[in-house]
mmCIF file of N, CA, C and O in Angstrom:
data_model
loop_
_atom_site.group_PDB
_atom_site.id
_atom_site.type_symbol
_atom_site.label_atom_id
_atom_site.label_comp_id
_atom_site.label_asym_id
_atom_site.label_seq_id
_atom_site.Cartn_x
_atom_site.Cartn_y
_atom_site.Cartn_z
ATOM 1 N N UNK V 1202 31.047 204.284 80.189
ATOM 2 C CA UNK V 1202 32.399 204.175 79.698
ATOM 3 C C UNK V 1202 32.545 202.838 78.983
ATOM 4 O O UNK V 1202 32.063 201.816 79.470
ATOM 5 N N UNK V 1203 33.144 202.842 77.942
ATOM 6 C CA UNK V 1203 33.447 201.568 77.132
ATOM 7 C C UNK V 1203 34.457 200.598 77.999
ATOM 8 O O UNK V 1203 35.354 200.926 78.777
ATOM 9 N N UNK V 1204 34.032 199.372 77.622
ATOM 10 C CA UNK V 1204 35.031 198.227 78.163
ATOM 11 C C UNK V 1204 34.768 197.354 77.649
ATOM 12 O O UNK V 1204 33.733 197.363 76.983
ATOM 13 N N UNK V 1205 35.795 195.873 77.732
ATOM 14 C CA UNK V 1205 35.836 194.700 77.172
ATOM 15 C C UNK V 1205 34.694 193.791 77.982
ATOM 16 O O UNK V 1205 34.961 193.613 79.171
ATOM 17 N N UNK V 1206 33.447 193.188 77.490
ATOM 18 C CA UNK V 1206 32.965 192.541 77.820
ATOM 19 C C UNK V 1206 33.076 191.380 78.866
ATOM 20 O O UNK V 1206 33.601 190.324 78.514
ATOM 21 N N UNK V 1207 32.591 191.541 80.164
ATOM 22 C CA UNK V 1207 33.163 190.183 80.837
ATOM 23 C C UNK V 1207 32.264 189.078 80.554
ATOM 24 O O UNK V 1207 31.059 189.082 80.300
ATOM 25 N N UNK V 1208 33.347 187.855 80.681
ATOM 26 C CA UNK V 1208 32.709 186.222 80.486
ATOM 27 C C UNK V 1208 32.668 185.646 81.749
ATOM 28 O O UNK V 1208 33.168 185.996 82.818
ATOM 29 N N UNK V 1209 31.917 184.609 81.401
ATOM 30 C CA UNK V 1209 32.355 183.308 82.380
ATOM 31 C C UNK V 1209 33.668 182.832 82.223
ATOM 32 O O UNK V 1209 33.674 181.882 83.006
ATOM 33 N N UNK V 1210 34.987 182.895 81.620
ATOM 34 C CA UNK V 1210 35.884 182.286 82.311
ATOM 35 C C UNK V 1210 36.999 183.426 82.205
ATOM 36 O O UNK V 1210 38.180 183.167 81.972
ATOM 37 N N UNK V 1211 36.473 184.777 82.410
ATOM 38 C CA UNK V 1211 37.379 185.869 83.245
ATOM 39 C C UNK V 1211 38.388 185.893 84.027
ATOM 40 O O UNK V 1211 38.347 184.882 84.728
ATOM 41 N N UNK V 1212 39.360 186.592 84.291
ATOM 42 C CA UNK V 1212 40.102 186.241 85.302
ATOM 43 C C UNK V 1212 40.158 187.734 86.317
ATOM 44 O O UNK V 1212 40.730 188.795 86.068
ATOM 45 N N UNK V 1213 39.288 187.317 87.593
ATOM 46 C CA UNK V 1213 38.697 188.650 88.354
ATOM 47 C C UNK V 1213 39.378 187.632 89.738
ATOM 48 O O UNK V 1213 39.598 186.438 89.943
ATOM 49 N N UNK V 1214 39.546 189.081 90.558
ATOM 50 C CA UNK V 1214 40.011 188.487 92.144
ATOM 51 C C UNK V 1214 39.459 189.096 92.754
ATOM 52 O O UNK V 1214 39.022 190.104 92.197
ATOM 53 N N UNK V 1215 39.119 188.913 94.241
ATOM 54 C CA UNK V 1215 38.726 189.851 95.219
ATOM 55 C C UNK V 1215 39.640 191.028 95.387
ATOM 56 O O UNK V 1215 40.463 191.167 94.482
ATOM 57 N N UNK V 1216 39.671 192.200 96.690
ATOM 58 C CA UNK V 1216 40.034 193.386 96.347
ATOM 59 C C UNK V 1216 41.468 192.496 97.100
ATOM 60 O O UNK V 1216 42.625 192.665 96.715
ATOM 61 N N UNK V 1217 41.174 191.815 97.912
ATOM 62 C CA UNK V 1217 42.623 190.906 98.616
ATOM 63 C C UNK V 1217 43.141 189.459 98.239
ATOM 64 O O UNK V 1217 43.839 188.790 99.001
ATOM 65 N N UNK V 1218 42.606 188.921 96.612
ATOM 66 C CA UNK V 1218 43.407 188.069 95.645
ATOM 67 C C UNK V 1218 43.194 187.061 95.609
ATOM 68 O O UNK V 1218 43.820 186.112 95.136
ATOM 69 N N UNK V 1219 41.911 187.162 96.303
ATOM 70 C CA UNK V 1219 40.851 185.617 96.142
ATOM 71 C C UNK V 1219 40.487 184.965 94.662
ATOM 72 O O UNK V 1219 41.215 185.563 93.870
ATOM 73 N N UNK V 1220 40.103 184.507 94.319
ATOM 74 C CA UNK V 1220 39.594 184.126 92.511
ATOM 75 C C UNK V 1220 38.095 184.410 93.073
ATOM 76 O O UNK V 1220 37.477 184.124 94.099
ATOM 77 N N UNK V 1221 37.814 185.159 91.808
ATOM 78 C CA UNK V 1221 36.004 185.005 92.147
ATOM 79 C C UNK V 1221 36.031 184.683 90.889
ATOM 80 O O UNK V 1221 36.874 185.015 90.056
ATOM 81 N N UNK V 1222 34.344 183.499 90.637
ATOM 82 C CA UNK V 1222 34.174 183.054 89.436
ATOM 83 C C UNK V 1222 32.947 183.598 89.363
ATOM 84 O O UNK V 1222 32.241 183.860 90.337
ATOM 85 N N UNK V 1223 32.653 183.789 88.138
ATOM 86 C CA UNK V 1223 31.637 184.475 87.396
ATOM 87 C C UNK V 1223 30.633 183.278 87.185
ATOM 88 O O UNK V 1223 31.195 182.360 86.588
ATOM 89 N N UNK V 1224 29.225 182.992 87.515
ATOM 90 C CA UNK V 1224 28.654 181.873 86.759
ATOM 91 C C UNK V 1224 27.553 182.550 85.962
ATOM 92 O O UNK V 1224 26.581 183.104 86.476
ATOM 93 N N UNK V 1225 27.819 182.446 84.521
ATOM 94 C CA UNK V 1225 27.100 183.666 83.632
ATOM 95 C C UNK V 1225 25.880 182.352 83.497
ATOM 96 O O UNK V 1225 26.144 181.347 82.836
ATOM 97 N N UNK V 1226 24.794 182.486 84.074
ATOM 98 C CA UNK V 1226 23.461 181.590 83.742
ATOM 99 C C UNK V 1226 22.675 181.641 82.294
ATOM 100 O O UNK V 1226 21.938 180.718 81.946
ATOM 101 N N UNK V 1227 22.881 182.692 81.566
ATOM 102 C CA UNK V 1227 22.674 182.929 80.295
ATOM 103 C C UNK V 1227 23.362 182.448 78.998
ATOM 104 O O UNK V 1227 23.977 183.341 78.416
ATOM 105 N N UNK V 1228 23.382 181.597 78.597
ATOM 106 C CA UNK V 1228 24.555 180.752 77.506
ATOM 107 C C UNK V 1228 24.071 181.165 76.816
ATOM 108 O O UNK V 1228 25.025 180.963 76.064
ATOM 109 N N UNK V 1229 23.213 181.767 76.043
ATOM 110 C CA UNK V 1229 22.335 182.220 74.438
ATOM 111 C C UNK V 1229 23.684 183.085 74.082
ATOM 112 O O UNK V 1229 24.006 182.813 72.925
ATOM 113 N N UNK V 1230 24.498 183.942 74.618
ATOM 114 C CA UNK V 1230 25.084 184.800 73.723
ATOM 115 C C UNK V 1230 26.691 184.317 74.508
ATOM 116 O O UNK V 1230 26.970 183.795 75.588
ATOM 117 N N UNK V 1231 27.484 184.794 73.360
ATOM 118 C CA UNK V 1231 28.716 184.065 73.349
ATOM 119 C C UNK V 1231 29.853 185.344 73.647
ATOM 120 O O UNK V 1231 29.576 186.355 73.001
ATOM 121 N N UNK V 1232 30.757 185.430 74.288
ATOM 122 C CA UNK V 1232 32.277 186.109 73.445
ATOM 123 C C UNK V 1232 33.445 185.153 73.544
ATOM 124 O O UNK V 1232 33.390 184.365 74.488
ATOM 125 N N UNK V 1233 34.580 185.073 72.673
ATOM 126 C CA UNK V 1233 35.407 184.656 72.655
ATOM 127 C C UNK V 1233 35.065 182.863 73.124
ATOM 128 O O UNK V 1233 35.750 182.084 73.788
ATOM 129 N N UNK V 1234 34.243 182.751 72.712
ATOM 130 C CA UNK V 1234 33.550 181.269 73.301
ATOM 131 C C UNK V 1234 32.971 180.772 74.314
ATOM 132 O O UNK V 1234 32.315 179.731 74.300
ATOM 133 N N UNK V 1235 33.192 181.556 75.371
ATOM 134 C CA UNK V 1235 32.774 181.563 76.530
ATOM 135 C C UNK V 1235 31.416 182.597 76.759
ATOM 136 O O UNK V 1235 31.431 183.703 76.221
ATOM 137 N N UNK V 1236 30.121 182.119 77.679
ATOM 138 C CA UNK V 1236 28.903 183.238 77.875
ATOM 139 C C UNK V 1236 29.454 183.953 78.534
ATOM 140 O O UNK V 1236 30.375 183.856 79.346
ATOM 141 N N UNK V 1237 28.551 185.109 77.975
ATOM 142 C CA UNK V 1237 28.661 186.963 78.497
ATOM 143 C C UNK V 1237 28.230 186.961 79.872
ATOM 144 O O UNK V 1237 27.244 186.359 80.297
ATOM 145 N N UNK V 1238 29.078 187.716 80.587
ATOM 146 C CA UNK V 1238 28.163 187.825 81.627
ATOM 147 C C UNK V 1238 27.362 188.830 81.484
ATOM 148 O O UNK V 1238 27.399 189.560 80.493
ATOM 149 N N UNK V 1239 26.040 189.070 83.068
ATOM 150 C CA UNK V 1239 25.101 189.986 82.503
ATOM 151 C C UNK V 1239 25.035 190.647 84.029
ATOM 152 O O UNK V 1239 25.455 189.800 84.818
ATOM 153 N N UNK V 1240 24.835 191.283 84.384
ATOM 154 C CA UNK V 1240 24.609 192.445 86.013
ATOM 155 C C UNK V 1240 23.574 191.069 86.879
ATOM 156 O O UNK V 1240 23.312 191.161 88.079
ATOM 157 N N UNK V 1241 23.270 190.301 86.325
ATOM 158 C CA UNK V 1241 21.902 189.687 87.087
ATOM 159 C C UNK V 1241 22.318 187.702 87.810
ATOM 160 O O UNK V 1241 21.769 186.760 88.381
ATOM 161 N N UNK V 1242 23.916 188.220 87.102
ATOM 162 C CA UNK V 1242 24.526 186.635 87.135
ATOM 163 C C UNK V 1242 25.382 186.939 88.709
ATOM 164 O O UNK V 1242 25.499 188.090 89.130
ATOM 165 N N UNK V 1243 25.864 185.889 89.370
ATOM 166 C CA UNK V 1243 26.610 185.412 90.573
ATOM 167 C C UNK V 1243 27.867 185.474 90.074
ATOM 168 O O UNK V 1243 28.527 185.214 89.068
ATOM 169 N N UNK V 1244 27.957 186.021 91.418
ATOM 170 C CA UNK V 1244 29.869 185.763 91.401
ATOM 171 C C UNK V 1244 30.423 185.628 92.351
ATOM 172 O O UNK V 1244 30.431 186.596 93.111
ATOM 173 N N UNK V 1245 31.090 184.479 92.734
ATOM 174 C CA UNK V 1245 31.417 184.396 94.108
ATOM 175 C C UNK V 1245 32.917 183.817 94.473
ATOM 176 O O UNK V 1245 33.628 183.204 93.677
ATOM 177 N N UNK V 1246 33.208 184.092 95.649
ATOM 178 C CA UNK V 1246 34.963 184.157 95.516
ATOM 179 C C UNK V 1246 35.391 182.850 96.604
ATOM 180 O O UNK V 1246 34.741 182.448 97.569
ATOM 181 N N UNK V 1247 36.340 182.492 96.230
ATOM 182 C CA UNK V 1247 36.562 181.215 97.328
ATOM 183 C C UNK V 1247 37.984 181.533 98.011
ATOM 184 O O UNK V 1247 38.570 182.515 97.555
ATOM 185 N N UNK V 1248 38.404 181.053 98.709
ATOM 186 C CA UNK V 1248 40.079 181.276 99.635
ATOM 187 C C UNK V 1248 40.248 183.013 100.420
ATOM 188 O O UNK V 1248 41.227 183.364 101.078
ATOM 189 N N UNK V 1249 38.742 184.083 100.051
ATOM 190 C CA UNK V 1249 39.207 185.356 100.377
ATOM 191 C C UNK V 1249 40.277 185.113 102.172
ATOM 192 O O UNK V 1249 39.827 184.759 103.262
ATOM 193 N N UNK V 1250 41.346 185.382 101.896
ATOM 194 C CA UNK V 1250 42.715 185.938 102.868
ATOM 195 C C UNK V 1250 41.605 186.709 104.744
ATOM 196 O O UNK V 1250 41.287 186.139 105.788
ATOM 197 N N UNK V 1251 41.437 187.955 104.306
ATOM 198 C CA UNK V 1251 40.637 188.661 104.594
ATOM 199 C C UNK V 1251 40.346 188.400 105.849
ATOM 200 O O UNK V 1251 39.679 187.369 105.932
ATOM 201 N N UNK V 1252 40.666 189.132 107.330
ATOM 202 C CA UNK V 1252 40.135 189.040 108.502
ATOM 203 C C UNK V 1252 40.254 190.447 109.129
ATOM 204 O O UNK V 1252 41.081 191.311 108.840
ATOM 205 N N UNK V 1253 39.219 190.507 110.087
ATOM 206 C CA UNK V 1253 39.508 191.423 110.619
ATOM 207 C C UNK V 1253 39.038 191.101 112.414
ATOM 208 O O UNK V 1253 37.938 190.649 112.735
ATOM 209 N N UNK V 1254 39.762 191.332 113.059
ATOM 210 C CA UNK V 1254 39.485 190.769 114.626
ATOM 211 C C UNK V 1254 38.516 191.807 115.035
ATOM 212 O O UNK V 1254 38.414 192.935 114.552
ATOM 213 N N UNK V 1255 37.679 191.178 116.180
ATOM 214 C CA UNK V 1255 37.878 189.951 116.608
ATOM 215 C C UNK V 1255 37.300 189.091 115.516
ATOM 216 O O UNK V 1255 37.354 187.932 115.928
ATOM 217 N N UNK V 1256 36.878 189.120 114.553
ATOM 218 C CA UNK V 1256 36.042 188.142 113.667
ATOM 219 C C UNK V 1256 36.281 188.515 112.139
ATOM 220 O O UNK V 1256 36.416 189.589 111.553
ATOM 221 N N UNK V 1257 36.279 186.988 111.677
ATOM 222 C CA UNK V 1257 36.424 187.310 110.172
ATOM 223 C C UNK V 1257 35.713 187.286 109.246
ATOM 224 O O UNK V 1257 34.821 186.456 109.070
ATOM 225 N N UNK V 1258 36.056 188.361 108.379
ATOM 226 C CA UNK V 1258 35.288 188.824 106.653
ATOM 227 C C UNK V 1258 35.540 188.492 105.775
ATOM 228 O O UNK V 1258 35.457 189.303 104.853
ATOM 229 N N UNK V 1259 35.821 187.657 105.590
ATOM 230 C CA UNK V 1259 36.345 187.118 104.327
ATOM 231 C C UNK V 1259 34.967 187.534 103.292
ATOM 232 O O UNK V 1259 33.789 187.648 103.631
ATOM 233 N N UNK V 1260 35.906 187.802 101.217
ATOM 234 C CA UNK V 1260 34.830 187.765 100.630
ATOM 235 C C UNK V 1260 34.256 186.377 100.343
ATOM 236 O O UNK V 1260 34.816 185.301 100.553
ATOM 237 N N UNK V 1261 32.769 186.636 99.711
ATOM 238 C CA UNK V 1261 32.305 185.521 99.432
ATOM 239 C C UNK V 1261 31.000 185.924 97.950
ATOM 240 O O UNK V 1261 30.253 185.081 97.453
ATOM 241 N N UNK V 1262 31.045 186.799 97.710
ATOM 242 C CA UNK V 1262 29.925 186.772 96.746
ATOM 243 C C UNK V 1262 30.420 188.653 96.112
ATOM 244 O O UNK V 1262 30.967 189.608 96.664
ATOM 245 N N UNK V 1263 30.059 188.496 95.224
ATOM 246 C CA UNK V 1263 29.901 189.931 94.340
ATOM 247 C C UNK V 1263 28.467 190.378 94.395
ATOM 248 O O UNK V 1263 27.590 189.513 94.396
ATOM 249 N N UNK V 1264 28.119 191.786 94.446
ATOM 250 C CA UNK V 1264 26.932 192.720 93.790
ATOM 251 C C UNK V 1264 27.189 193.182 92.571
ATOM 252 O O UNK V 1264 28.365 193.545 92.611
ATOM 253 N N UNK V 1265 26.771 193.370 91.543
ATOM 254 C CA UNK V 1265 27.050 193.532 90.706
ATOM 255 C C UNK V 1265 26.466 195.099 90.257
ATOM 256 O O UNK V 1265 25.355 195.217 89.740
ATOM 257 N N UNK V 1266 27.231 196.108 90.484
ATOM 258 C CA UNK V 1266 26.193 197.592 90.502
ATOM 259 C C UNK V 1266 25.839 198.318 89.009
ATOM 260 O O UNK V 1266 25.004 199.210 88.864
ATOM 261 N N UNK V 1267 26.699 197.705 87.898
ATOM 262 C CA UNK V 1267 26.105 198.632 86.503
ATOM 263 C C UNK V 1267 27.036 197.928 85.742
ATOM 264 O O UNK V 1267 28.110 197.466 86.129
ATOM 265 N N UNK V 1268 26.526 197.881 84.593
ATOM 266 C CA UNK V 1268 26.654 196.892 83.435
ATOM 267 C C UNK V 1268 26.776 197.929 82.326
ATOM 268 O O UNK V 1268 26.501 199.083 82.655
ATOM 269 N N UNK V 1269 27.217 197.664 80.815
ATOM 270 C CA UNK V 1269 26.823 198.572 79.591
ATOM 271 C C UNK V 1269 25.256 199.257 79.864
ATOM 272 O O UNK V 1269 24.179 198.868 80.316
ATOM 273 N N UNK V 1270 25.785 200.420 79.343
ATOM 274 C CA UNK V 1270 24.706 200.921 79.137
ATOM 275 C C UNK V 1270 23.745 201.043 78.106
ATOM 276 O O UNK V 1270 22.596 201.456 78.264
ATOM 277 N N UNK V 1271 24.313 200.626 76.925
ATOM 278 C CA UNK V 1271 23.826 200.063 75.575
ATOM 279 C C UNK V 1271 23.477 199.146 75.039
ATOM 280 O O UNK V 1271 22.639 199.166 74.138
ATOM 281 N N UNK V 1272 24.070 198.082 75.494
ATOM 282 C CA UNK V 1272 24.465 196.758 75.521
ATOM 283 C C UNK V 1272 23.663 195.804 76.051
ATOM 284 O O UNK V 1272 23.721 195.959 77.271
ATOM 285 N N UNK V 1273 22.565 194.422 75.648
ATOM 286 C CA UNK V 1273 22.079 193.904 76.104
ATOM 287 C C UNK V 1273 22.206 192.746 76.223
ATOM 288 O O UNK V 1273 23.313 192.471 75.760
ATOM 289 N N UNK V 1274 21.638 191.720 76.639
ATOM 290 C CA UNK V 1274 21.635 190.158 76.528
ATOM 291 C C UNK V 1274 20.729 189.635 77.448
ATOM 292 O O UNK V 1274 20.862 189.518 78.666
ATOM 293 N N UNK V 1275 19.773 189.328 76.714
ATOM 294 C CA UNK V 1275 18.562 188.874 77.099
ATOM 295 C C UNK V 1275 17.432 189.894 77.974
ATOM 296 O O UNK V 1275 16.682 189.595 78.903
ATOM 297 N N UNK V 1276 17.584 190.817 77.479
ATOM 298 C CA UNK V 1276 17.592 192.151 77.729
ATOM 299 C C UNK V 1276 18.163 192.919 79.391
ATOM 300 O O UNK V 1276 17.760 193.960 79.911
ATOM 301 N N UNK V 1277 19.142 192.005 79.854
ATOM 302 C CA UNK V 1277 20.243 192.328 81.005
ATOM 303 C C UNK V 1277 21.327 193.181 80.731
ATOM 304 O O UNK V 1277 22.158 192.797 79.908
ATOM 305 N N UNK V 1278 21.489 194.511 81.399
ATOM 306 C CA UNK V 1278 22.863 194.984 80.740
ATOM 307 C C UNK V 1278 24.336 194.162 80.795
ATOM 308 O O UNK V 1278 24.378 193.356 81.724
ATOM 309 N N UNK V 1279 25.546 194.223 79.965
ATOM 310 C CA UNK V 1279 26.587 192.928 79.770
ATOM 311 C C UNK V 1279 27.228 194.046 81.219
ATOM 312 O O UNK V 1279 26.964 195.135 81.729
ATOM 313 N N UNK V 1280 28.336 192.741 81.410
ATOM 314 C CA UNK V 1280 29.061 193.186 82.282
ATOM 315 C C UNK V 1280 30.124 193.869 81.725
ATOM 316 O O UNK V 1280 30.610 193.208 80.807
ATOM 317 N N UNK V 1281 30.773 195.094 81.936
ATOM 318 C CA UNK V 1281 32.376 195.044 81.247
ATOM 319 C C UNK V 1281 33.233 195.600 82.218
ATOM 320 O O UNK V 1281 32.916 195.864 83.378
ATOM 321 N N UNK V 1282 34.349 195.768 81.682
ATOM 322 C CA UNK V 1282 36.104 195.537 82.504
ATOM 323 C C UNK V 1282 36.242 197.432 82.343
ATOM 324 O O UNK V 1282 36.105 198.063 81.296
ATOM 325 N N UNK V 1283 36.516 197.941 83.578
ATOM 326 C CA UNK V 1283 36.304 197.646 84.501
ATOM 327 C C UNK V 1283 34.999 197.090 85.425
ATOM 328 O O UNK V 1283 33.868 197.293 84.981
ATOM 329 N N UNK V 1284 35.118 196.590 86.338
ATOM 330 C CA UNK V 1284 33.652 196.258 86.572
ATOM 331 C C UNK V 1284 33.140 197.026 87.681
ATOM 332 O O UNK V 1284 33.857 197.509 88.557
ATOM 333 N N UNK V 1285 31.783 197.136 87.620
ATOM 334 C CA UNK V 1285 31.284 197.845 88.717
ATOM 335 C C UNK V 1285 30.148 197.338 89.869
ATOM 336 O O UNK V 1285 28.967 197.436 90.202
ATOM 337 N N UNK V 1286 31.536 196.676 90.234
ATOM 338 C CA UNK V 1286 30.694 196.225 91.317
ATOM 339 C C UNK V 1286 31.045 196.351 93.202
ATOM 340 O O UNK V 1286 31.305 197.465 93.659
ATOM 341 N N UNK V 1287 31.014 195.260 94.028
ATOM 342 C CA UNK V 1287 31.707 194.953 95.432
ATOM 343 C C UNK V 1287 31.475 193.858 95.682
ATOM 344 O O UNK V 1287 30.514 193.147 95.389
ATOM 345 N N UNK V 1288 32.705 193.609 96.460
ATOM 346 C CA UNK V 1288 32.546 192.240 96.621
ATOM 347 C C UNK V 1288 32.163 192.809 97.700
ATOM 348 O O UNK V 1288 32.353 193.979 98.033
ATOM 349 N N UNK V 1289 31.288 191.489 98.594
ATOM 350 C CA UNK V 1289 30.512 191.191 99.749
ATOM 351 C C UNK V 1289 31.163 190.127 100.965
ATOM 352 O O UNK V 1289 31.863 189.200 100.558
ATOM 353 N N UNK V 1290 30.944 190.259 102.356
ATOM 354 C CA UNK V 1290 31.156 189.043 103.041
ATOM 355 C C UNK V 1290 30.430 188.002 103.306
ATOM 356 O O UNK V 1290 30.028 187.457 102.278
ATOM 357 N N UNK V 1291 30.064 187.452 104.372
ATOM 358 C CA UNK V 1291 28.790 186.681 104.361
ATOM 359 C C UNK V 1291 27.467 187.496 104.966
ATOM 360 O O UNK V 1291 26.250 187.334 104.874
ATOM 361 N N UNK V 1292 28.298 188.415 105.601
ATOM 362 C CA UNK V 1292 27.307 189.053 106.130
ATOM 363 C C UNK V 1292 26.334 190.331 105.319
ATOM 364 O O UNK V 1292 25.364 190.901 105.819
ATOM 365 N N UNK V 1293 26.930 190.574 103.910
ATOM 366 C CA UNK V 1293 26.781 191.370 103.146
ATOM 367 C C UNK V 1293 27.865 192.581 103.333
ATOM 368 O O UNK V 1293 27.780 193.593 102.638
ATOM 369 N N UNK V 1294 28.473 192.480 103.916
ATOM 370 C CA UNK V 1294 29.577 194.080 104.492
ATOM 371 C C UNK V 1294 30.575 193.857 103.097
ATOM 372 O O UNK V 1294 31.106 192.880 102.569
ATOM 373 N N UNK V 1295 30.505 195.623 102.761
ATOM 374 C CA UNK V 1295 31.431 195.353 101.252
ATOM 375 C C UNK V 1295 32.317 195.391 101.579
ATOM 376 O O UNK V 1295 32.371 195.662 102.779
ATOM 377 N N UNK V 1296 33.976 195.126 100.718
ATOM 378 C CA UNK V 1296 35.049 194.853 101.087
ATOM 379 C C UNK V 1296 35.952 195.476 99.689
ATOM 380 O O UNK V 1296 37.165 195.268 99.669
ATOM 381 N N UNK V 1297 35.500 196.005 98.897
ATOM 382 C CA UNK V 1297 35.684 196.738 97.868
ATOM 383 C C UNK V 1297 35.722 196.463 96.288
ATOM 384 O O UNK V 1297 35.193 195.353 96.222
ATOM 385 N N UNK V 1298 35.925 196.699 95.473
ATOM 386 C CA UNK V 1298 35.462 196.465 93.883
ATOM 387 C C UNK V 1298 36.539 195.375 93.658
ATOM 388 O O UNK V 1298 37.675 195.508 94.114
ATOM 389 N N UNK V 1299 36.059 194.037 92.772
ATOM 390 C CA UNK V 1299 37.007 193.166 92.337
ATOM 391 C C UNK V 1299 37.681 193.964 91.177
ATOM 392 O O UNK V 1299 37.495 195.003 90.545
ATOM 393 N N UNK V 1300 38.578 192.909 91.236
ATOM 394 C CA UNK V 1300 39.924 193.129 89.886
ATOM 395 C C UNK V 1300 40.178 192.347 89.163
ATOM 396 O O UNK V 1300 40.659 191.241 89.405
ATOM 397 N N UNK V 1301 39.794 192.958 87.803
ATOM 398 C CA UNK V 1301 39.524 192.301 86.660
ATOM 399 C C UNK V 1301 41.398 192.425 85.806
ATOM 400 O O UNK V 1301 42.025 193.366 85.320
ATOM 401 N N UNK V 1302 41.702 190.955 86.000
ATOM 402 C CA UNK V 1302 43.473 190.723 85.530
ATOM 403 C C UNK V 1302 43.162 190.382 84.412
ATOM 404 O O UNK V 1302 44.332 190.271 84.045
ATOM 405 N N UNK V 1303 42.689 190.156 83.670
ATOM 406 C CA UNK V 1303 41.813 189.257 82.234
ATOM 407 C C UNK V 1303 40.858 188.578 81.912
ATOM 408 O O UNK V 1303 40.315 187.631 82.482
ATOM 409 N N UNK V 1304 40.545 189.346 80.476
ATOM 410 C CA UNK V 1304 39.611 188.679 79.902
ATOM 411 C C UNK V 1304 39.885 188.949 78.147
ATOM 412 O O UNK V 1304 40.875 189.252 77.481
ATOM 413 N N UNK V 1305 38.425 188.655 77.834
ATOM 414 C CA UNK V 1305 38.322 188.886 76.337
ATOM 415 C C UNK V 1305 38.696 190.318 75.715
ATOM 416 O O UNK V 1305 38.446 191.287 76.432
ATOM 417 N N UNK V 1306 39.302 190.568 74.385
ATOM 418 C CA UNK V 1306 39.715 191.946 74.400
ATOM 419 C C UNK V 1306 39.038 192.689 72.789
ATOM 420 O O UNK V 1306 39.064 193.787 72.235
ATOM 421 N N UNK V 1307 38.405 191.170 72.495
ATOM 422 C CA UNK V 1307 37.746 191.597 70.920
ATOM 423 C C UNK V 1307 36.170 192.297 71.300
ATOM 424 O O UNK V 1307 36.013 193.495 71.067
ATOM 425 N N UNK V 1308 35.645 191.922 71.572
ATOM 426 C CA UNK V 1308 34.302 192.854 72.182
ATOM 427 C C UNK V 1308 34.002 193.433 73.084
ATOM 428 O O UNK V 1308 33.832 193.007 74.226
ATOM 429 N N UNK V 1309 33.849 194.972 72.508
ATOM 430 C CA UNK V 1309 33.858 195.951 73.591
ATOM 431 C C UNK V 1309 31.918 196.908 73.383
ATOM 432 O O UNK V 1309 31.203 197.292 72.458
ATOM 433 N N UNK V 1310 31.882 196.874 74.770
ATOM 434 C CA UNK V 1310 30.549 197.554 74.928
ATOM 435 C C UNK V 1310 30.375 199.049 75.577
ATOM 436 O O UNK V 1310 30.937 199.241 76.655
ATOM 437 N N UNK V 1311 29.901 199.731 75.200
ATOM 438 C CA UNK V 1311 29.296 201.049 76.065
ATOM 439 C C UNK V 1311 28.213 200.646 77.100
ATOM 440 O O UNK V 1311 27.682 201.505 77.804
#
């Protein structure tokens, strides 16, 4: 499915409104000025709310599950909006797909 390319300075939250930041390690390719992200880059969330007793889950990191399917960079598929991924706890337990509130809207990938 087509979507707007995600960057490094995206604006994505956990599924409960944490900020997760994208750190796209690949700078060779650009959108809107900011690097592309790619399925193979980190993303990790800070303040996740998130407990569940007796012990807490908070998120802390993204998986990143499928990228364009056409679309490359550095031969990594790009990331795009919606995204397909989960966020993770520390323990790896998913906690459900982040939410992508904004980003770039001029380049779009399959």
């Amino acid at each position: 499915m087509p979507g707007a390319v995600l960057h490094a300075g995206a604006t994505v939250t956990c599924p409960h409104g944490a900020p997760l930041t994208i750190v796209a390690a690949g700078p060779r390719v650009t959108v809107s000025g900011s690097t592309a992200a790619v399925v193979t880059d980190q993303g990790f969330v800070t303040g996740c709310p998130f407990t569940v007793p007796p012990k807490p889950q908070p998120c802390v990191s993204t998986r990143w599950l499928a990228g364009a399917a056409r679309v490359t960079a550095s031969g990594h598929p790009l990331l795009v909006s919606p995204a397909g991924a989960l966020c993770l706890s520390a323990e790896r337990i998913p906690a459900g797909p982040p939410v992508v509130s904004g980003t770039q809207t001029r380049v779009v990938a399959t």
